CSV table of C-alpha atoms in Angstrom, one decimal:
chain,number,residue,atom,x,y,z
G,256,MET,CA,0.0,0.0,0.0
G,257,HIS,CA,1.1,3.6,-0.7
G,258,SER,CA,0.3,7.1,0.4
G,259,ASN,CA,-2.1,7.5,-2.5
G,260,LEU,CA,-4.7,6.2,-0.1
G,261,LEU,CA,-4.4,9.4,1.8
G,262,ARG,CA,-7.0,12.2,1.3
G,263,GLY,CA,-6.0,15.0,-1.0
G,264,ALA,CA,-6.3,18.8,-0.3
G,265,ALA,CA,-9.5,19.7,1.4
G,266,ALA,CA,-12.1,21.3,-0.8
G,267,HIS,CA,-14.6,23.9,0.4
G,268,GLY,CA,-12.9,24.4,3.8
G,269,HIS,CA,-12.6,20.8,5.0
G,270,HIS,CA,-12.8,17.1,3.9
G,271,LYS,CA,-16.4,16.0,3.4
G,272,VAL,CA,-17.8,13.1,5.5
G,273,THR,CA,-18.3,10.4,2.9
G,274,PHE,CA,-21.3,8.1,2.6
G,275,VAL,CA,-19.3,5.0,3.6
G,276,GLU,CA,-18.4,6.8,6.8
G,277,LEU,CA,-22.1,7.4,7.5
G,278,PHE,CA,-22.8,3.8,6.6
G,279,PHE,CA,-20.1,2.7,9.1
G,280,ASP,CA,-21.9,4.6,11.8
G,281,LEU,CA,-25.1,2.6,11.5
G,282,VAL,CA,-23.2,-0.3,13.4
G,283,PHE,CA,-22.7,2.1,16.3
G,284,ALA,CA,-26.4,3.2,16.2
G,285,PHE,CA,-27.1,-0.5,17.1
G,286,ALA,CA,-24.4,-0.4,19.8
G,287,ILE,CA,-26.0,2.6,21.5
G,288,THR,CA,-29.3,0.8,21.5
G,289,GLN,CA,-27.6,-2.3,23.0
G,290,LEU,CA,-26.0,-0.1,25.8
G,291,SER,CA,-29.3,1.5,26.6
G,292,HIS,CA,-31.1,-1.9,26.9
G,293,SER,CA,-28.2,-3.3,28.9
G,294,LEU,CA,-28.5,-0.7,31.5
G,295,ILE,CA,-32.3,-0.9,31.6
G,296,ASN,CA,-32.2,-4.7,32.0
G,297,HIS,CA,-29.3,-4.7,34.6
G,298,PHE,CA,-29.9,-1.5,36.6
G,299,SER,CA,-27.5,-1.9,39.5
G,300,LEU,CA,-24.1,-0.6,40.6
G,301,ALA,CA,-22.5,-3.6,38.8
G,302,GLY,CA,-24.7,-3.2,35.7
G,303,ALA,CA,-24.0,0.6,35.5
G,304,ALA,CA,-20.2,-0.1,35.8
G,305,HIS,CA,-20.4,-2.8,33.1
G,306,THR,CA,-22.4,-0.4,30.8
G,307,LEU,CA,-19.9,2.4,31.4
G,308,MET,CA,-16.9,0.2,30.5
G,309,LEU,CA,-18.6,-1.1,27.4
G,310,LEU,CA,-19.5,2.5,26.4
G,311,LEU,CA,-15.9,3.5,26.9
G,312,ALA,CA,-14.8,0.7,24.5
G,313,VAL,CA,-17.5,1.5,21.9
G,314,TRP,CA,-16.6,5.2,21.9
G,315,TRP,CA,-12.9,4.6,21.7
G,316,VAL,CA,-13.1,2.3,18.8
G,317,TRP,CA,-15.4,4.7,16.9
G,318,VAL,CA,-13.4,7.9,17.6
G,319,PHE,CA,-10.1,6.2,16.7
G,320,THR,CA,-11.6,5.1,13.4
G,321,SER,CA,-12.7,8.7,12.8
G,322,TRP,CA,-9.2,9.8,13.4
G,323,VAL,CA,-7.8,7.4,10.9
G,324,THR,CA,-10.5,8.4,8.1
G,325,ASN,CA,-9.4,11.9,8.8
G,326,TRP,CA,-6.2,11.0,7.0
G,327,LEU,CA,-7.2,8.0,4.8
G,328,ASP,CA,-9.6,8.6,1.9
G,329,PRO,CA,-12.7,6.3,2.3
G,330,GLU,CA,-13.4,6.9,-1.4
G,331,LYS,CA,-10.3,4.8,-2.2
G,332,LEU,CA,-11.3,1.1,-2.7
G,333,PRO,CA,-8.9,-0.4,-0.2
G,334,VAL,CA,-9.9,2.0,2.5
G,335,ARG,CA,-13.6,1.4,1.7
G,336,ILE,CA,-13.1,-2.4,1.9
G,337,ALA,CA,-11.2,-1.9,5.2
G,338,LEU,CA,-14.1,0.1,6.6
G,339,LEU,CA,-16.7,-2.5,5.6
G,340,ALA,CA,-14.6,-5.2,7.3
G,341,LEU,CA,-14.5,-3.1,10.4
G,342,MET,CA,-18.4,-2.8,10.2
G,343,GLN,CA,-18.7,-6.6,10.3
G,344,ALA,CA,-16.4,-6.7,13.4
G,345,GLY,CA,-18.4,-3.8,14.9
G,346,LEU,CA,-21.6,-5.7,14.4
G,347,LEU,CA,-20.2,-8.7,16.3
G,348,LEU,CA,-19.0,-6.3,19.0
G,349,SER,CA,-22.4,-4.7,19.3
G,350,ALA,CA,-24.2,-8.0,19.3
G,351,SER,CA,-22.0,-9.2,22.1
G,352,ILE,CA,-22.7,-6.2,24.5
G,353,PRO,CA,-25.6,-7.7,26.5
G,354,ASP,CA,-23.6,-10.7,27.5
G,355,ALA,CA,-20.1,-9.2,27.3
G,356,PHE,CA,-19.6,-9.9,31.0
G,357,GLU,CA,-21.0,-13.3,30.7
G,358,GLY,CA,-20.8,-15.9,27.9
G,359,ARG,CA,-19.7,-13.6,25.0
G,360,GLY,CA,-16.8,-11.8,26.6
G,361,LEU,CA,-14.2,-13.4,24.3
G,362,MET,CA,-16.2,-12.5,21.1
G,363,PHE,CA,-16.6,-8.9,22.4
G,364,ALA,CA,-12.8,-8.8,23.1
G,365,LEU,CA,-11.8,-10.4,19.8
G,366,ALA,CA,-14.0,-8.0,17.8
G,367,TYR,CA,-12.7,-5.0,19.6
G,368,VAL,CA,-9.0,-6.0,19.3
G,369,PHE,CA,-9.5,-6.7,15.6
G,370,MET,CA,-10.9,-3.3,15.0
G,371,GLN,CA,-8.3,-1.4,17.0
G,372,VAL,CA,-5.1,-3.2,16.1
G,373,GLY,CA,-6.2,-4.3,12.6
G,374,ARG,CA,-7.3,-0.8,11.7
G,375,ASN,CA,-4.0,0.7,13.0
G,376,ALA,CA,-2.0,-1.8,11.1
G,377,PHE,CA,-3.8,-0.9,7.9
G,378,ALA,CA,-3.1,2.7,8.4
G,379,LEU,CA,0.6,2.0,8.9
G,380,GLY,CA,0.7,0.2,5.7
G,381,SER,CA,-1.1,3.0,4.0
G,382,LEU,CA,1.2,5.9,5.0
G,383,GLY,CA,4.3,4.6,3.3
G,384,ASP,CA,7.6,6.5,3.8
G,385,GLN,CA,6.3,10.0,2.7
G,386,HIS,CA,4.9,10.8,6.1
G,387,PRO,CA,7.6,9.9,8.6
G,388,ALA,CA,6.2,11.9,11.6
G,389,LEU,CA,2.7,10.4,11.2
G,390,HIS,CA,4.2,7.0,10.5
G,391,ARG,CA,6.1,7.1,13.8
G,392,ASN,CA,3.0,8.1,15.6
G,393,PHE,CA,1.1,5.2,14.3
G,394,LEU,CA,3.9,2.9,15.4
G,395,ARG,CA,3.6,4.4,18.9
G,396,ILE,CA,-0.2,3.9,18.8
G,397,GLN,CA,0.2,0.3,17.7
G,398,VAL,CA,2.3,-0.5,20.7
G,399,TRP,CA,-0.3,0.9,23.1
G,400,LEU,CA,-3.3,-0.7,21.3
G,401,THR,CA,-1.4,-4.1,21.3
G,402,THR,CA,-0.8,-3.8,24.9
G,403,GLY,CA,-4.4,-3.0,25.7
G,404,GLY,CA,-5.5,-5.7,23.2
G,405,THR,CA,-3.6,-8.3,25.2
G,406,LEU,CA,-5.5,-7.3,28.3
G,407,TRP,CA,-8.8,-7.4,26.4
G,408,ILE,CA,-8.3,-10.9,25.2
G,409,ALA,CA,-7.0,-12.0,28.5
G,410,GLY,CA,-10.1,-10.7,30.2
G,411,GLY,CA,-12.2,-12.4,27.5
G,412,LEU,CA,-10.7,-15.8,28.5
G,413,LEU,CA,-11.3,-15.2,32.2
G,414,ASP,CA,-14.5,-14.9,34.3
G,415,GLY,CA,-16.0,-12.7,36.9
G,416,GLN,CA,-13.9,-10.2,38.7
G,417,ALA,CA,-10.7,-11.2,36.8
G,418,ARG,CA,-12.4,-10.2,33.5
G,419,LEU,CA,-13.5,-6.9,35.1
G,420,VAL,CA,-10.0,-6.1,36.3
G,421,CYS,CA,-8.3,-7.0,33.0
G,422,TRP,CA,-10.7,-4.9,30.9
G,423,LEU,CA,-10.5,-1.9,33.5
G,424,LEU,CA,-6.7,-2.1,33.0
G,425,ALA,CA,-7.1,-2.2,29.2
G,426,LEU,CA,-9.3,0.9,29.3
G,427,LEU,CA,-6.9,2.7,31.6
G,428,VAL,CA,-4.0,1.9,29.2
G,429,GLU,CA,-5.8,3.0,26.0
G,430,TYR,CA,-7.5,6.2,27.5
G,431,ALA,CA,-4.1,7.3,29.1
G,432,SER,CA,-2.3,6.9,25.8
G,433,PRO,CA,-3.3,10.1,23.9
G,434,ALA,CA,-2.8,12.2,27.1
G,435,MET,CA,0.7,10.8,27.3
G,436,GLY,CA,1.4,11.5,23.6
G,437,PHE,CA,1.6,7.7,23.1
G,438,TRP,CA,5.0,7.7,24.7
G,439,THR,CA,7.0,4.6,23.7
G,440,PRO,CA,10.5,3.5,24.8
G,441,GLY,CA,13.0,4.3,22.1
G,442,MET,CA,10.6,6.6,20.2
G,443,GLY,CA,9.6,9.0,22.9
G,444,ARG,CA,6.3,10.8,22.7
G,445,SER,CA,4.5,12.6,19.9
G,446,SER,CA,3.4,16.2,19.9
G,447,THR,CA,-0.2,17.2,19.1
G,448,ARG,CA,1.4,19.3,16.3
G,449,ASP,CA,2.3,16.1,14.6
G,450,TRP,CA,-1.3,15.1,14.4
G,451,ASN,CA,-2.1,17.3,11.4
G,452,VAL,CA,-5.8,16.5,11.8
G,453,GLU,CA,-8.3,18.2,9.4
G,454,GLY,CA,-10.5,19.9,12.1
G,455,GLY,CA,-13.7,20.4,10.1
G,456,HIS,CA,-13.9,16.8,9.3
G,457,MET,CA,-13.3,15.7,12.9
G,458,ALA,CA,-16.0,18.1,14.2
G,459,GLU,CA,-18.5,16.9,11.7
G,460,ARG,CA,-17.9,13.2,12.5
G,461,CYS,CA,-18.4,13.7,16.2
G,462,ALA,CA,-21.5,15.8,15.6
G,463,ALA,CA,-22.8,12.8,13.5
G,464,PHE,CA,-22.2,10.5,16.5
G,465,ILE,CA,-24.3,12.9,18.7
G,466,LEU,CA,-27.1,12.7,16.2
G,467,ILE,CA,-26.8,8.9,16.2
G,468,ALA,CA,-27.1,8.8,20.0
G,469,LEU,CA,-30.0,11.2,20.0
G,470,GLY,CA,-31.8,9.3,17.2
G,471,GLU,CA,-31.4,6.0,19.1
G,472,SER,CA,-32.8,7.5,22.3
G,473,ILE,CA,-35.8,8.6,20.3
G,474,VAL,CA,-36.2,5.1,18.9
G,475,VAL,CA,-36.1,3.5,22.4
G,476,THR,CA,-38.7,6.0,23.7
G,477,GLY,CA,-40.9,5.6,20.6
G,478,ALA,CA,-40.8,1.8,20.9
G,479,THR,CA,-41.7,1.9,24.6
G,480,PHE,CA,-44.6,4.3,24.0
G,481,SER,CA,-45.9,2.3,21.1
G,482,ALA,CA,-46.1,-0.8,23.1
G,483,SER,CA,-47.7,0.9,26.1
G,484,THR,CA,-51.3,1.6,26.8
G,485,TRP,CA,-52.0,5.2,25.6
G,486,THR,CA,-53.4,7.3,28.4
G,487,PRO,CA,-53.3,11.1,28.9
G,488,VAL,CA,-50.5,10.7,31.4
G,489,GLY,CA,-48.6,8.4,29.1
G,490,VAL,CA,-49.0,10.8,26.2
G,491,THR,CA,-47.8,13.6,28.4
G,492,ALA,CA,-44.7,11.6,29.5
G,493,PHE,CA,-44.1,10.9,25.7
G,494,VAL,CA,-44.2,14.5,24.8
G,495,ILE,CA,-41.9,15.4,27.7
G,496,SER,CA,-39.3,12.9,26.6
G,497,PHE,CA,-39.4,14.2,23.0
G,498,VAL,CA,-39.1,17.8,24.2
G,499,GLY,CA,-36.1,16.8,26.3
G,500,SER,CA,-34.4,15.2,23.2
G,501,LEU,CA,-35.2,18.5,21.3
G,502,ALA,CA,-33.6,20.5,24.0
G,503,MET,CA,-30.5,18.3,24.0
G,504,TRP,CA,-30.2,18.7,20.3
G,505,TRP,CA,-30.6,22.4,20.6
G,506,LEU,CA,-27.9,22.8,23.3
G,507,TYR,CA,-25.3,21.1,21.1
G,508,PHE,CA,-26.3,22.0,17.5
G,509,ASP,CA,-27.6,25.5,17.9
G,510,VAL,CA,-24.3,27.1,18.8
G,511,SER,CA,-21.6,24.6,20.0
G,512,ALA,CA,-21.3,22.3,17.0
G,513,GLU,CA,-20.7,25.1,14.5
G,514,ARG,CA,-18.5,27.2,16.8
G,515,GLY,CA,-16.4,24.0,17.5
G,516,SER,CA,-16.1,23.3,13.7
G,517,GLU,CA,-14.9,26.9,13.0
G,518,ARG,CA,-12.5,26.9,16.0
G,519,ILE,CA,-10.7,23.7,15.2
G,520,ALA,CA,-10.5,24.5,11.5
G,521,HIS,CA,-8.6,27.6,12.2
G,522,ASP,CA,-6.7,26.6,15.4
G,523,GLN,CA,-2.9,26.5,15.2
G,524,ASP,CA,-2.8,23.2,17.0
G,525,PRO,CA,-5.9,21.3,15.8
G,526,GLY,CA,-4.5,18.0,17.1
G,527,ARG,CA,-4.5,19.3,20.7
G,528,LEU,CA,-8.2,20.5,20.4
G,529,ALA,CA,-9.3,17.3,18.6
G,530,ARG,CA,-7.8,15.3,21.5
G,531,LEU,CA,-9.3,17.3,24.3
G,532,ALA,CA,-12.7,18.6,22.9
G,533,TYR,CA,-13.6,15.7,20.6
G,534,THR,CA,-11.8,12.6,21.8
G,535,TYR,CA,-12.4,12.9,25.5
G,536,ILE,CA,-15.0,15.6,26.3
G,537,HIS,CA,-17.7,14.2,23.9
G,538,LEU,CA,-17.9,11.0,26.0
G,539,PRO,CA,-20.0,12.5,28.8
G,540,ILE,CA,-22.3,14.0,26.3
G,541,VAL,CA,-22.9,10.6,24.8
G,542,ALA,CA,-23.3,9.1,28.2
G,543,GLY,CA,-25.8,11.7,29.1
G,544,ILE,CA,-28.0,10.8,26.1
G,545,ILE,CA,-27.9,7.1,26.9
G,546,VAL,CA,-28.9,7.7,30.5
G,547,ALA,CA,-31.7,10.1,29.5
G,548,ALA,CA,-33.0,7.4,27.1
G,549,VAL,CA,-33.1,4.9,30.0
G,550,ALA,CA,-34.9,7.5,32.1
G,551,ASP,CA,-37.6,7.9,29.4
G,552,GLU,CA,-38.1,4.1,29.3
G,553,PHE,CA,-38.6,4.1,33.1
G,554,VAL,CA,-41.0,7.1,33.1
G,555,LEU,CA,-43.1,5.8,30.2
G,556,THR,CA,-43.4,2.4,31.8
G,557,HIS,CA,-44.5,3.8,35.3
G,558,PRO,CA,-45.4,7.5,34.9
G,559,LEU,CA,-47.4,7.7,38.2
G,560,GLY,CA,-46.6,7.0,41.8
G,561,HIS,CA,-43.5,8.0,43.7
G,562,SER,CA,-40.2,8.1,41.9
G,563,GLU,CA,-38.0,5.2,42.7
G,564,PRO,CA,-34.2,5.7,43.1
G,565,LYS,CA,-33.5,4.3,39.6
G,566,VAL,CA,-35.9,6.9,38.2
G,567,ILE,CA,-34.4,9.7,40.1
G,568,LEU,CA,-30.8,8.8,39.2
G,569,THR,CA,-31.5,8.5,35.5
G,570,VAL,CA,-34.1,11.4,35.1
G,571,LEU,CA,-31.6,13.8,36.8
G,572,GLY,CA,-28.3,12.1,36.1
G,573,GLY,CA,-28.8,12.0,32.3
G,574,PRO,CA,-29.3,15.8,31.9
G,575,VAL,CA,-26.5,16.4,34.5
G,576,LEU,CA,-24.0,14.4,32.5
G,577,TYR,CA,-25.1,16.0,29.2
G,578,LEU,CA,-24.9,19.6,30.5
G,579,LEU,CA,-21.5,19.0,32.1
G,580,GLY,CA,-20.3,17.5,28.8
G,581,CYS,CA,-21.6,20.5,26.8
G,582,ALA,CA,-20.1,22.9,29.3
G,583,LEU,CA,-16.7,21.3,29.1
G,584,PHE,CA,-16.9,21.3,25.2
G,585,LYS,CA,-18.0,25.0,25.1
G,586,ALA,CA,-15.1,25.9,27.5
G,587,ALA,CA,-12.6,24.0,25.4
G,588,ILE,CA,-13.6,25.5,22.1
G,589,ALA,CA,-13.8,29.0,23.6
G,590,GLY,CA,-10.4,28.7,25.3
G,591,ARG,CA,-11.9,29.4,28.7
G,592,ARG,CA,-11.4,27.5,32.0
G,593,ARG,CA,-14.8,28.4,33.5
G,594,PRO,CA,-17.9,26.7,32.0
G,595,PRO,CA,-20.9,28.9,31.0
G,596,ILE,CA,-22.8,30.1,34.0
G,597,SER,CA,-26.1,29.0,32.4
G,598,THR,CA,-24.9,25.3,32.5
G,599,LEU,CA,-23.6,25.6,36.1
G,600,LEU,CA,-27.0,26.9,37.3
G,601,GLY,CA,-28.8,24.1,35.3
G,602,VAL,CA,-26.7,21.4,36.8
G,603,THR,CA,-27.2,23.0,40.3
G,604,THR,CA,-30.9,23.1,39.8
G,605,LEU,CA,-31.1,19.4,38.7
G,606,LEU,CA,-29.1,18.4,41.7
G,607,LEU,CA,-31.4,20.3,44.1
G,608,LEU,CA,-34.4,18.5,42.5
G,609,ALA,CA,-33.0,15.3,44.0
G,610,TRP,CA,-34.3,16.5,47.4
G,611,PRO,CA,-38.0,16.6,46.7
G,612,ALA,CA,-37.7,13.9,44.0
G,613,PRO,CA,-38.9,10.9,46.1
G,614,SER,CA,-42.2,12.6,46.7
G,615,LEU,CA,-42.8,13.5,43.0
G,616,SER,CA,-44.3,11.3,40.3
G,617,PRO,CA,-41.9,10.2,37.6
G,618,VAL,CA,-43.8,12.1,34.9
G,619,LEU,CA,-43.6,15.4,37.0
G,620,LEU,CA,-39.9,14.9,37.8
G,621,SER,CA,-39.2,14.3,34.1
G,622,GLY,CA,-41.1,17.4,33.2
G,623,LEU,CA,-39.0,19.5,35.7
G,624,ALA,CA,-35.8,18.1,34.4
G,625,THR,CA,-36.8,18.8,30.9
G,626,LEU,CA,-37.8,22.4,31.8
G,627,VAL,CA,-34.3,22.9,33.1
G,628,LEU,CA,-32.8,21.7,29.8
G,629,VAL,CA,-35.2,24.1,27.9
G,630,ALA,CA,-34.3,27.0,30.1
G,631,VAL,CA,-30.5,26.5,29.7
G,632,ALA,CA,-31.0,26.1,25.9
G,633,ALA,CA,-33.1,29.4,25.8
G,634,TRP,CA,-30.5,31.2,28.0
G,635,ASP,CA,-27.6,30.1,25.7
G,636,ARG,CA,-29.6,31.3,22.6
G,637,HIS,CA,-30.4,34.6,24.2
G,638,SER,CA,-26.8,35.1,25.2
G,639,MET,CA,-25.6,34.4,21.6
G,640,ALA,CA,-28.3,36.9,20.2
G,641,ARG,CA,-26.9,39.6,22.6
G,642,CYS,CA,-23.4,38.9,21.4
G,643,LEU,CA,-24.3,39.1,17.7
G,644,PRO,CA,-24.5,42.8,17.2
G,645,GLN,CA,-21.0,43.2,18.8
G,646,THR,CA,-19.7,40.6,16.3
G,647,VAL,CA,-21.3,42.4,13.3
G,648,THR,CA,-19.9,45.8,14.5
G,649,ALA,CA,-16.4,44.3,15.0
G,650,ASP,CA,-16.5,43.0,11.5
């Protein structure tokens, strides 16, 4: 393989997201659904820990693939075939999620390692000798992914707590690697300036994943409502859940997504921003959507009566995770250390709702949580509108 598999110069500002990349994402739509149902069916401390670990793995394999397709051209036949092969492995990985900590652990591990190590090996072969800095970085990444892959497979061969420990160590190794510049004995560490990522493409890819997660949450909610008995309270709960999804969409796509794309496209060190804002910070945003989808399932199933602990945790926890993720993302793309005050007040309000929550019905608690999301979205929109005349004048 040669470097003719790399993307050419970006047209119209950045590399377009190709149809095969969007097709590849469909596997992860299935994975999001599997994660939601896994948490619904195993809602306990252990179940939440397992779901979180599997989410970390799913996100990591997806975002690493997005990094690779930032450099390799999916329109070239070898790259396209490689993506389709990764799709097959991703389908096996997603199908293994419900029983990953039981009888299908080895299948999950093998699919994950094939995607991570195999994709990186393909990228190494595609770079050739014309991009030495990038080639060295992929060599470093291969060392880290192989180390993590060994732990994944070892965990798949073990049972119970031994599997949990091995997979936790694997996640720690892989999640620490970008922050450490993929430091490798004999090769040192790479600089984010060596990661000549095309920022607009990365921003668009991550925005697509947020849409996937939101879409799957709507599918889960719609399926639950469709199978239930339609009552005025049930219809109210369904409307509230949909308004909550709209508010989540608004919070990310009304301002943040476009500003993030513009910022990373013109940043002097796009690799640093891609690592922080898109590789790490997007994770709590996705987690918040999944937890909110679980909350909608609980509320639609039992909208009346007192709110159980699992209802309180998910109804309030989902929006808290989402708002915190959005706040960190906005702070990163704006170059600020302090998150927006609207988000901080929204999170504080949600946490305060935990005090009267046990005496509230699930549908009422869900309505109040959604109202907080709508208020934060409206505040952010109003703040942007106030800043707009200053921007126009400055131009």
